[in-house]
Coordinates of C-alpha atoms and ligand atoms in Angstrom, one line a residue:
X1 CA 23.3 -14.2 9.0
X2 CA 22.2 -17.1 6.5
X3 CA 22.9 -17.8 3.5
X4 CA 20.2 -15.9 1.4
X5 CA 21.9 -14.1 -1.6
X6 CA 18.2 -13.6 -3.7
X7 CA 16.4 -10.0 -2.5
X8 CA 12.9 -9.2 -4.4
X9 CA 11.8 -5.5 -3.8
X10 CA 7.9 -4.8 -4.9
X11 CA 6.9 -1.6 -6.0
X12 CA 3.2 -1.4 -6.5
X13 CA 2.4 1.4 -8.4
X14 CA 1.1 1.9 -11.4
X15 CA -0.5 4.3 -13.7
X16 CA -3.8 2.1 -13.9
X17 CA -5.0 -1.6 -13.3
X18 CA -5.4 -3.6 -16.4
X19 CA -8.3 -5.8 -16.6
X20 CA -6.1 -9.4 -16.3
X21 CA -3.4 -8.3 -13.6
X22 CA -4.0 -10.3 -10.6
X23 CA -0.6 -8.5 -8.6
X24 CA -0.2 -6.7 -5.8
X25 CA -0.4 -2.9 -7.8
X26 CA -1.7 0.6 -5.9
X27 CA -3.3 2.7 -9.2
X28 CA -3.3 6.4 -8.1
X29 CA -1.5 7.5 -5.0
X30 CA 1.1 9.1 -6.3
X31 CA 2.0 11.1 -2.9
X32 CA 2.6 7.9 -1.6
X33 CA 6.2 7.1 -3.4
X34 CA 8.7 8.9 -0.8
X35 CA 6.7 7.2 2.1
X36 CA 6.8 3.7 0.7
X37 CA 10.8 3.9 -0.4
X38 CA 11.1 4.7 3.2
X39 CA 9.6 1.7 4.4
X40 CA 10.9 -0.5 1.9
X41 CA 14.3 0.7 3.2
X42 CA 13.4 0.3 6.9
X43 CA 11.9 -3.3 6.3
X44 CA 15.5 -4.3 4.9
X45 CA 17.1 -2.9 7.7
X46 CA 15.0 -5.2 9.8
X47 CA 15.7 -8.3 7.9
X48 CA 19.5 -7.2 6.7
X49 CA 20.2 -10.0 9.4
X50 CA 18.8 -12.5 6.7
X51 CA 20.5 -12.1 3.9
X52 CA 24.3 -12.9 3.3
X53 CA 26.8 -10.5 2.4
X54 CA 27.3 -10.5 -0.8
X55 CA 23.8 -10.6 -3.2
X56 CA 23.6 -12.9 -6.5
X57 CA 20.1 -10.8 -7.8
X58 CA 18.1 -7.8 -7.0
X59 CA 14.5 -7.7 -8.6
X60 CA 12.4 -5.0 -8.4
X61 CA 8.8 -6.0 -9.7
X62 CA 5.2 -4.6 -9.8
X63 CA 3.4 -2.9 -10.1
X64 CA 5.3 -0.7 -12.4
X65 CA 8.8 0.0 -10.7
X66 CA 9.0 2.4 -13.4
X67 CA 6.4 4.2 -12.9
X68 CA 7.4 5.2 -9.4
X69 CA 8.9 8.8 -9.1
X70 CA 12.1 8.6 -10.6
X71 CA 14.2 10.3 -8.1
X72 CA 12.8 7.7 -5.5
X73 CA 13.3 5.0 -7.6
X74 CA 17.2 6.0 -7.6
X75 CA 17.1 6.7 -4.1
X76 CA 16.5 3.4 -3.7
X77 CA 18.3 1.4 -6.4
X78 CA 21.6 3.5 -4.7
X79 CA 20.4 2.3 -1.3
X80 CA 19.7 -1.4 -2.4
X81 CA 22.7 -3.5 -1.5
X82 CA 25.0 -4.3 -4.8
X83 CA 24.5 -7.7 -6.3
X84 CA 25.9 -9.4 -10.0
X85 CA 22.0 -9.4 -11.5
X86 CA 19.9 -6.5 -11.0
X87 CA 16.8 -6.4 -12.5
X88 CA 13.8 -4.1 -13.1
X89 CA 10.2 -5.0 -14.4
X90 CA 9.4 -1.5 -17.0
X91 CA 6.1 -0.8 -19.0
X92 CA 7.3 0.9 -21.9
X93 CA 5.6 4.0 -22.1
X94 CA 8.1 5.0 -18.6
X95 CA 10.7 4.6 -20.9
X96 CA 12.4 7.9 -21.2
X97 CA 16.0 8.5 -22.5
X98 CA 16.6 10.1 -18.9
X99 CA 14.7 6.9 -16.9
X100 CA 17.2 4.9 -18.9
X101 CA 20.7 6.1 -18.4
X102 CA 19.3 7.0 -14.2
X103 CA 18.3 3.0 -14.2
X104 CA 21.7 2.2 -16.1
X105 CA 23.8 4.9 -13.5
X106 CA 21.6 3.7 -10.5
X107 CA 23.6 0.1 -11.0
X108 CA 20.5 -2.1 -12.9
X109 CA 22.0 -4.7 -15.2
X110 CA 18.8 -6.1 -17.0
X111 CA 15.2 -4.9 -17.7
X112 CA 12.2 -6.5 -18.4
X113 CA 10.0 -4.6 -20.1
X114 CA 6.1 -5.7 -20.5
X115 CA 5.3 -5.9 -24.2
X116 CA 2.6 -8.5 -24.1
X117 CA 1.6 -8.0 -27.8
X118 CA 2.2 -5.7 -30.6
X119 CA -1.3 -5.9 -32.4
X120 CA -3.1 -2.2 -31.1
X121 CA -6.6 -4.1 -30.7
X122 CA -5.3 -6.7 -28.6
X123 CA -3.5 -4.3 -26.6
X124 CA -7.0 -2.7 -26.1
X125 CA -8.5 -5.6 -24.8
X126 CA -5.6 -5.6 -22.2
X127 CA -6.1 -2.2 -21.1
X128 CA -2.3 -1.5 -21.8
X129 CA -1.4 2.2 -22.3
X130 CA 1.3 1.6 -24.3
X131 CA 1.3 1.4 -28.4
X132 CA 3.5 -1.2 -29.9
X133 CA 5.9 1.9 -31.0
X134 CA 5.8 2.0 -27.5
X135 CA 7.7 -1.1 -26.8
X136 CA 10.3 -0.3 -29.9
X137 CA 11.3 3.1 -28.5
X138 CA 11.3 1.9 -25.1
X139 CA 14.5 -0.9 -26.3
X140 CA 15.7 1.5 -28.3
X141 CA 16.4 3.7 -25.7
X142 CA 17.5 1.1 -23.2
X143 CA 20.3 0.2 -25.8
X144 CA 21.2 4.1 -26.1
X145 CA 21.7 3.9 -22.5
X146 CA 24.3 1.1 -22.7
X147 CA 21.7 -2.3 -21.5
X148 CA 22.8 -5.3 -23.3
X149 CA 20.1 -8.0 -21.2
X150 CA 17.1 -6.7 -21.8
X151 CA 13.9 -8.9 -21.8
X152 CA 10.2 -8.4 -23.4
X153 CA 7.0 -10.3 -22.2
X154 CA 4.5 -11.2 -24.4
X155 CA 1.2 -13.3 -23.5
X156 CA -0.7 -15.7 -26.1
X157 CA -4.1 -16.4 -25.3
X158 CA -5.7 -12.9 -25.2
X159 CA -9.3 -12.6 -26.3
X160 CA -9.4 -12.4 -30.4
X161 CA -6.0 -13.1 -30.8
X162 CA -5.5 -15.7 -33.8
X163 CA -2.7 -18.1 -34.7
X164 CA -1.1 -15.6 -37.1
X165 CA -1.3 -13.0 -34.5
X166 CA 0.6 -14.4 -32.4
X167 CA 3.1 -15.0 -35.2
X168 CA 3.8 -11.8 -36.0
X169 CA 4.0 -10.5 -32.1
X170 CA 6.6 -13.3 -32.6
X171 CA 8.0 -11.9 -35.3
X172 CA 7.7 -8.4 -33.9
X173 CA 9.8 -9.4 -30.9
X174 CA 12.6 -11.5 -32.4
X175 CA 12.7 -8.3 -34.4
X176 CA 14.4 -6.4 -31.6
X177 CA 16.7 -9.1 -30.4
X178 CA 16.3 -9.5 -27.0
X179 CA 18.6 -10.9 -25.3
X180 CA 15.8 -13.0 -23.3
X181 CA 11.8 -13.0 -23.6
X182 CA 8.7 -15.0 -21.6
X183 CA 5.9 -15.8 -23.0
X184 CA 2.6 -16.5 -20.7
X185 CA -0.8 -18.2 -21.0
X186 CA -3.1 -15.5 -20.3
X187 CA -4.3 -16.4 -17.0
X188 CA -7.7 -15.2 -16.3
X189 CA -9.0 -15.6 -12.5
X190 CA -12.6 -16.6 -12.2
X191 CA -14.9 -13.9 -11.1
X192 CA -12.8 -11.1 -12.4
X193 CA -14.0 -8.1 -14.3
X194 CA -12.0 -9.2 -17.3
X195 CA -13.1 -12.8 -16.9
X196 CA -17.2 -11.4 -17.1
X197 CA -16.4 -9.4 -19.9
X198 CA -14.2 -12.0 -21.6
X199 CA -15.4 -15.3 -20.3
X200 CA -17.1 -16.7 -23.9
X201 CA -13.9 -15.6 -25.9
X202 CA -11.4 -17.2 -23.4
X203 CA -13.0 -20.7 -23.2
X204 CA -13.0 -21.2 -27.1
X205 CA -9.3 -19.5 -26.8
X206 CA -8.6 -22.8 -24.0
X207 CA -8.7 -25.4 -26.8
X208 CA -6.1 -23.1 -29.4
X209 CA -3.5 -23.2 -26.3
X210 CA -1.6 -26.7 -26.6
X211 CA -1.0 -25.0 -30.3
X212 CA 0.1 -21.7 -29.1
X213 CA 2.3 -23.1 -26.6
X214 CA 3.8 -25.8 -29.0
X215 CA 4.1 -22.4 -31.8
X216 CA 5.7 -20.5 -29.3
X217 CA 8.5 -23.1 -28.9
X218 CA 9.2 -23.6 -32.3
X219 CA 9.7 -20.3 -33.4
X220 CA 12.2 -19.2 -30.3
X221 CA 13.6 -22.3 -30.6
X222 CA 14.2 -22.1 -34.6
X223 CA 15.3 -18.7 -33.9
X224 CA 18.3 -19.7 -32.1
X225 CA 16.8 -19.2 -28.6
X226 CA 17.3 -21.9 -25.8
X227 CA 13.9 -22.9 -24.0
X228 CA 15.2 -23.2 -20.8
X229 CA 12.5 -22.8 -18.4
X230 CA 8.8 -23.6 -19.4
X231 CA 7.3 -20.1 -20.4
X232 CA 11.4 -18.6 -20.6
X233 CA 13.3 -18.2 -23.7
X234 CA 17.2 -16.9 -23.9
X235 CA 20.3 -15.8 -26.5
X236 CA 22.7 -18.6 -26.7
X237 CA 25.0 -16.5 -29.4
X238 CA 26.2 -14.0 -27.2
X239 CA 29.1 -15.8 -25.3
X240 CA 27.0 -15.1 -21.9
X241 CA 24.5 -16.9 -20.2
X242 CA 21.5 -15.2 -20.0
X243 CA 18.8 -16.6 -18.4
X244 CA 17.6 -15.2 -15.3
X245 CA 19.7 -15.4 -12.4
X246 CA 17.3 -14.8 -10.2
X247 CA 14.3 -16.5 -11.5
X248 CA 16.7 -19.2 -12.1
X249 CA 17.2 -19.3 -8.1
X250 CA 12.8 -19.5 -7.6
X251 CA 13.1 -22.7 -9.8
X252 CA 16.3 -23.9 -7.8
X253 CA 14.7 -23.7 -4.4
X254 CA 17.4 -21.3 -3.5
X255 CA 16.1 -19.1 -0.6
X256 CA 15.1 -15.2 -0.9
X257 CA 14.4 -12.4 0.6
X258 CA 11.1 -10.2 -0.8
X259 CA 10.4 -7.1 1.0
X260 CA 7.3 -4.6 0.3
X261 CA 3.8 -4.9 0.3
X262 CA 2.4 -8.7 -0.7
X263 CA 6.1 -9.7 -1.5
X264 CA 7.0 -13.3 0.1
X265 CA 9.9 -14.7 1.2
X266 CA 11.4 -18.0 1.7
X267 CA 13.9 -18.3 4.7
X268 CA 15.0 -22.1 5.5
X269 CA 12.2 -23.8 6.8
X270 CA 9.8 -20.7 6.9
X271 CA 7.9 -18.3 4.5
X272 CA 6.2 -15.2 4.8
X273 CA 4.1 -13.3 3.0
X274 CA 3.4 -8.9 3.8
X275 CA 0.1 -8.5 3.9
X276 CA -0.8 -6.1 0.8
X277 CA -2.8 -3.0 2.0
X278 CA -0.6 0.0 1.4
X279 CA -1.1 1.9 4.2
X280 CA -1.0 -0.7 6.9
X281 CA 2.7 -1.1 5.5
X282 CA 3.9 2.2 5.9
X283 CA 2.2 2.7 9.5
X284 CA 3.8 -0.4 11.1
X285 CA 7.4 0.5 9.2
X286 CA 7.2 4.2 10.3
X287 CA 6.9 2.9 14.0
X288 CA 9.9 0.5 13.8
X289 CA 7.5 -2.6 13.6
X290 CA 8.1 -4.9 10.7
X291 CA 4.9 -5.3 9.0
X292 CA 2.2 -7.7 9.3
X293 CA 2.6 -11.0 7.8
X294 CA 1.6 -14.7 7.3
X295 CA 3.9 -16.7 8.2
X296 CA 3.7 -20.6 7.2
X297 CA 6.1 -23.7 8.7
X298 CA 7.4 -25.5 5.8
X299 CA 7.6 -29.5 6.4
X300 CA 11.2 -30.9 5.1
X301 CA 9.0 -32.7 2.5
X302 CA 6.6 -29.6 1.3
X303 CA 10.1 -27.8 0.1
X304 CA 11.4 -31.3 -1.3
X305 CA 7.9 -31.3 -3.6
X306 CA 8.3 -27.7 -4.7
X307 CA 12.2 -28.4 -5.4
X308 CA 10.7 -31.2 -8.0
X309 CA 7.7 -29.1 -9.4
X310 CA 9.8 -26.2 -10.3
X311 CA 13.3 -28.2 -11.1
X312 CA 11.6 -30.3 -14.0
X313 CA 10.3 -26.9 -15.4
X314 CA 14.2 -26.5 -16.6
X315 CA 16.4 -27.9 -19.3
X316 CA 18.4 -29.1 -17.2
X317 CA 18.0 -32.9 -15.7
X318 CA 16.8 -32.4 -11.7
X319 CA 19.6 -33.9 -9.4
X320 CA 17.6 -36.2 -7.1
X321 CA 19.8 -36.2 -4.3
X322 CA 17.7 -36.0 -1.2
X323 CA 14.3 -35.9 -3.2
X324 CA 13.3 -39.2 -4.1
X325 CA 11.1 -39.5 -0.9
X326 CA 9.3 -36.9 -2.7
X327 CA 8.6 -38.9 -6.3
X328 CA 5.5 -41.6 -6.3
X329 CA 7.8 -44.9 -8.0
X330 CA 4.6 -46.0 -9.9
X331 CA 4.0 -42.6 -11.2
X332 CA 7.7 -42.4 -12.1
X333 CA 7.3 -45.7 -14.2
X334 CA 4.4 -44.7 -15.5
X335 CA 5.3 -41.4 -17.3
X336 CA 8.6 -42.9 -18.1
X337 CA 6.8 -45.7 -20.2
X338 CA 4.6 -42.9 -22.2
X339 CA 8.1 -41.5 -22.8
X340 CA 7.4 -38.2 -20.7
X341 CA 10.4 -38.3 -18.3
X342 CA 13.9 -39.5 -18.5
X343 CA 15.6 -40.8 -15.7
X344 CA 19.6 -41.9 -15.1
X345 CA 21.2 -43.0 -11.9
X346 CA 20.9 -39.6 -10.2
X347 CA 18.8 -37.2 -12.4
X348 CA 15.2 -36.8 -13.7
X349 CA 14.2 -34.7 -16.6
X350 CA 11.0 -34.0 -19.0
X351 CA 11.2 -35.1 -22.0
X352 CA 10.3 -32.7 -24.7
X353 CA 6.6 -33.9 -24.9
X354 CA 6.4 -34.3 -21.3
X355 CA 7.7 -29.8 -21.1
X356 CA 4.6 -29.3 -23.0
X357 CA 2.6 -31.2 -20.6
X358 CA 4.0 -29.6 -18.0
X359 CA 2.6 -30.0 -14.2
X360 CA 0.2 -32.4 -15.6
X361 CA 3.7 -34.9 -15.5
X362 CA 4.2 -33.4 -12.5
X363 CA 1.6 -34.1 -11.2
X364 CA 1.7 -37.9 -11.3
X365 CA 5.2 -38.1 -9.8
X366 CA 4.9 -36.9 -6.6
X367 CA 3.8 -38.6 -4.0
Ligands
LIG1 C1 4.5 -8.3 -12.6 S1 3.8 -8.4 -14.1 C2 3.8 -6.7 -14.6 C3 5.0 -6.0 -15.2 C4 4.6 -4.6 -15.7 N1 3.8 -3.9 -14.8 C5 3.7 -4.7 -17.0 O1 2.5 -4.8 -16.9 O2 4.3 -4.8 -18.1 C6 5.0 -9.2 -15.1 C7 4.5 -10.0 -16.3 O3 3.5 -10.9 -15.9 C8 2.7 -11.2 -17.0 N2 1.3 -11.2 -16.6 C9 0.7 -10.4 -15.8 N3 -0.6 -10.7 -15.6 C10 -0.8 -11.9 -16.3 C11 -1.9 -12.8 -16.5 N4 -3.1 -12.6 -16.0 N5 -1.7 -13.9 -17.3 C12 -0.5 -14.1 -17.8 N6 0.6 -13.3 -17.7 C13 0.5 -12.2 -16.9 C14 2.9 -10.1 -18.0 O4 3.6 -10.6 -19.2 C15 3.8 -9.1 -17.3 O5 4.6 -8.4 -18.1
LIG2 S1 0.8 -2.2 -15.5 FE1 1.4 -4.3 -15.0 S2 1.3 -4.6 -12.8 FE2 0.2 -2.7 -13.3 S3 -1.9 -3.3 -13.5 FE3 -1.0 -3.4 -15.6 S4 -0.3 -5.6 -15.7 FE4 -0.7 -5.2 -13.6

């Protein structure tokens, strides 16, 4: 037994693949839900040993969790063990009155539903299938059904999209009062379909993103929200905190358990990653065998560098105990002088210029 209280649970499916999405998602195969559950629940039961006994977070993510057959989706939220934080990834067109009170009975506490923009040509270039009426029905039935932490994506950066129109997507979500919301730099992977179609569109967009980014901030932030994770965003009014628990634990180094098909895992000194074809997955998992894997040795000082990377994306100052072997002194001096980082006795933290920088800082501090 260790001491891993984080459990990540990929469902794949979904009802198509958008041109962007670089995840682990199975479009079609419907038949294939019941199976997969199955082996999602036997692959726990092989690692069960791994995890402690009480959970902080579940997270299921996709994929589209919610576009897996409801029924299984149940079946395996009642199956999952319990934990404060559970959370589930939605597109909003799966939200149904009925999907939300089964989530809300099945024991999930918070859902993040993908908005990305309100603008109906923008979603087009996407490939979404939901409208933007979409996204305000889907929260509107989420609330009916009793959530009170529900999140919406949105991503800046999307081919035609212009300074105002990210405004009012802004506007559009603040509008709903989320309890929590991430915005993401459209990330468009070389070689892609979407990248071909795309590319000219997206290189003129790179030059508009320190802007966006810096646009994003200021409106959240003058709307009350706390930026408290580079692309995350939170309530502070609500007596509760709400970021994400179990993000929050990714950017702590905490370790985790992901099971399903490309999920990872980080155990102590080791992590893994399932191999991502579907049906190799569900044949080793329906003979007993855990899946296939990679499985990568982590040096003391690889998981020292990550704690940094990700700790400085937070508000709150890094503690340094047991990292400083990991932080270049020159570097440190440097981006301290160009009044990027702030350091006391025993913590580092970005300074607001150096958050929008971001891993460029980073970067220079680590050995
Ligand atoms: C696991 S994904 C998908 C969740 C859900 N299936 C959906 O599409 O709404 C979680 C979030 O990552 C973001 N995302 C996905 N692909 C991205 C990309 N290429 N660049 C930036 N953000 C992306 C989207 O905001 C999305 O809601
Ligand atoms: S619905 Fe979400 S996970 Fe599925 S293909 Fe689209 S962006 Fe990717």
């Amino acid at each position: 037994m260790t001491d891993t209280r984080h459990l990540y649970v990929h469902l794949p499916f979904c009802a198509h693949r958008c041109g962007y999405c670089d995840f682990v998602t199975v479009a079609g195969k419907n038949d294939q839900h019941r199976g997969y559950v199955d082996a999602l629940l036997r692959e726990l039961e092989l690692e069960r040993a791994s995890l402690a006994p009480e959970l902080e977070t579940v997270f299921l993510g996709g994929g589209t969790p919610t576009f897996t057959a409801l029924p299984e989706l149940v079946r395996l939220l009642e199956a999952l063990p319990p934990a404060a934080e559970v959370t589930t990834e939605a597109n909003p067109e799966t939200v149904t009155p009925e999907l939300a009170r089964a989530l809300r009975d099945a024991g999930v506490t918070r859902v993040s539903l993908g908005a990305q923009t309100f603008r109906p040509e923008l979603l087009r270039v996407l490939e979404r299938v939901a409208g933007p009426d979409d996204v305000r029905r889907a929260v509107h039935h989420l609330r009916d059904a009793g959530f009170d932490n529900i999140s919406l994506d949105l991503i800046y950066g999307i081919p035609g999209q212009s300074a105002s129109d990210l405004s009012a997507d802004l506007d559009d979500a603040l509008a709903l009062e989320p309890e929590h919301l991430s915005c993401y730099e459209l990330e468009a992977k070389p070689g892609t379909r979407f990248t071909h179609a795309w590319g000219e569109e997206l290189g003129r967009q790179a030059d508009a993103m320190e802007d966006y980014f810096e646009r994003v901030v200021a409106t959240l932030t003058g709307a009350g929200y706390r930026w408290y994770e580079t692309a995350n965003f939170c309530r502070t009014d609500a007596g509760r905190d709400l970021r994400s628990r179990h993000n929050l634990a990714y950017w702590l180094g905490r370790d985790y358990l992901g099971i399903g098909i490309g999920a990872v895992s980080t155990i102590e000194s080791r992590r893994w990653r399932n191999r991502s074809q579907l049906g190799r997955y569900l044949t080793a998992l329906a003979t007993g065998r855990p899946p296939e894997r990679e499985v990568e040795e982590l040096a003391g000082d690889v998981r020292a560098r990550e704690r940094v990377m990700l700790g400085l994306r937070l508000d709150e100052p890094l503690p340094l105990a047991g990292l400083r072997h990991a932080l270049d002194a020159s570097g440190l001096a440097r981006v301290e002088q160009l009044g990027l980082a702030e350091r006391t006795a025993s913590t580092l933290a970005l300074t607001e210029r150096g958050r929008y920088l971001g891993g460029a800082v980073t970067a220079e501090l680590l050995v």
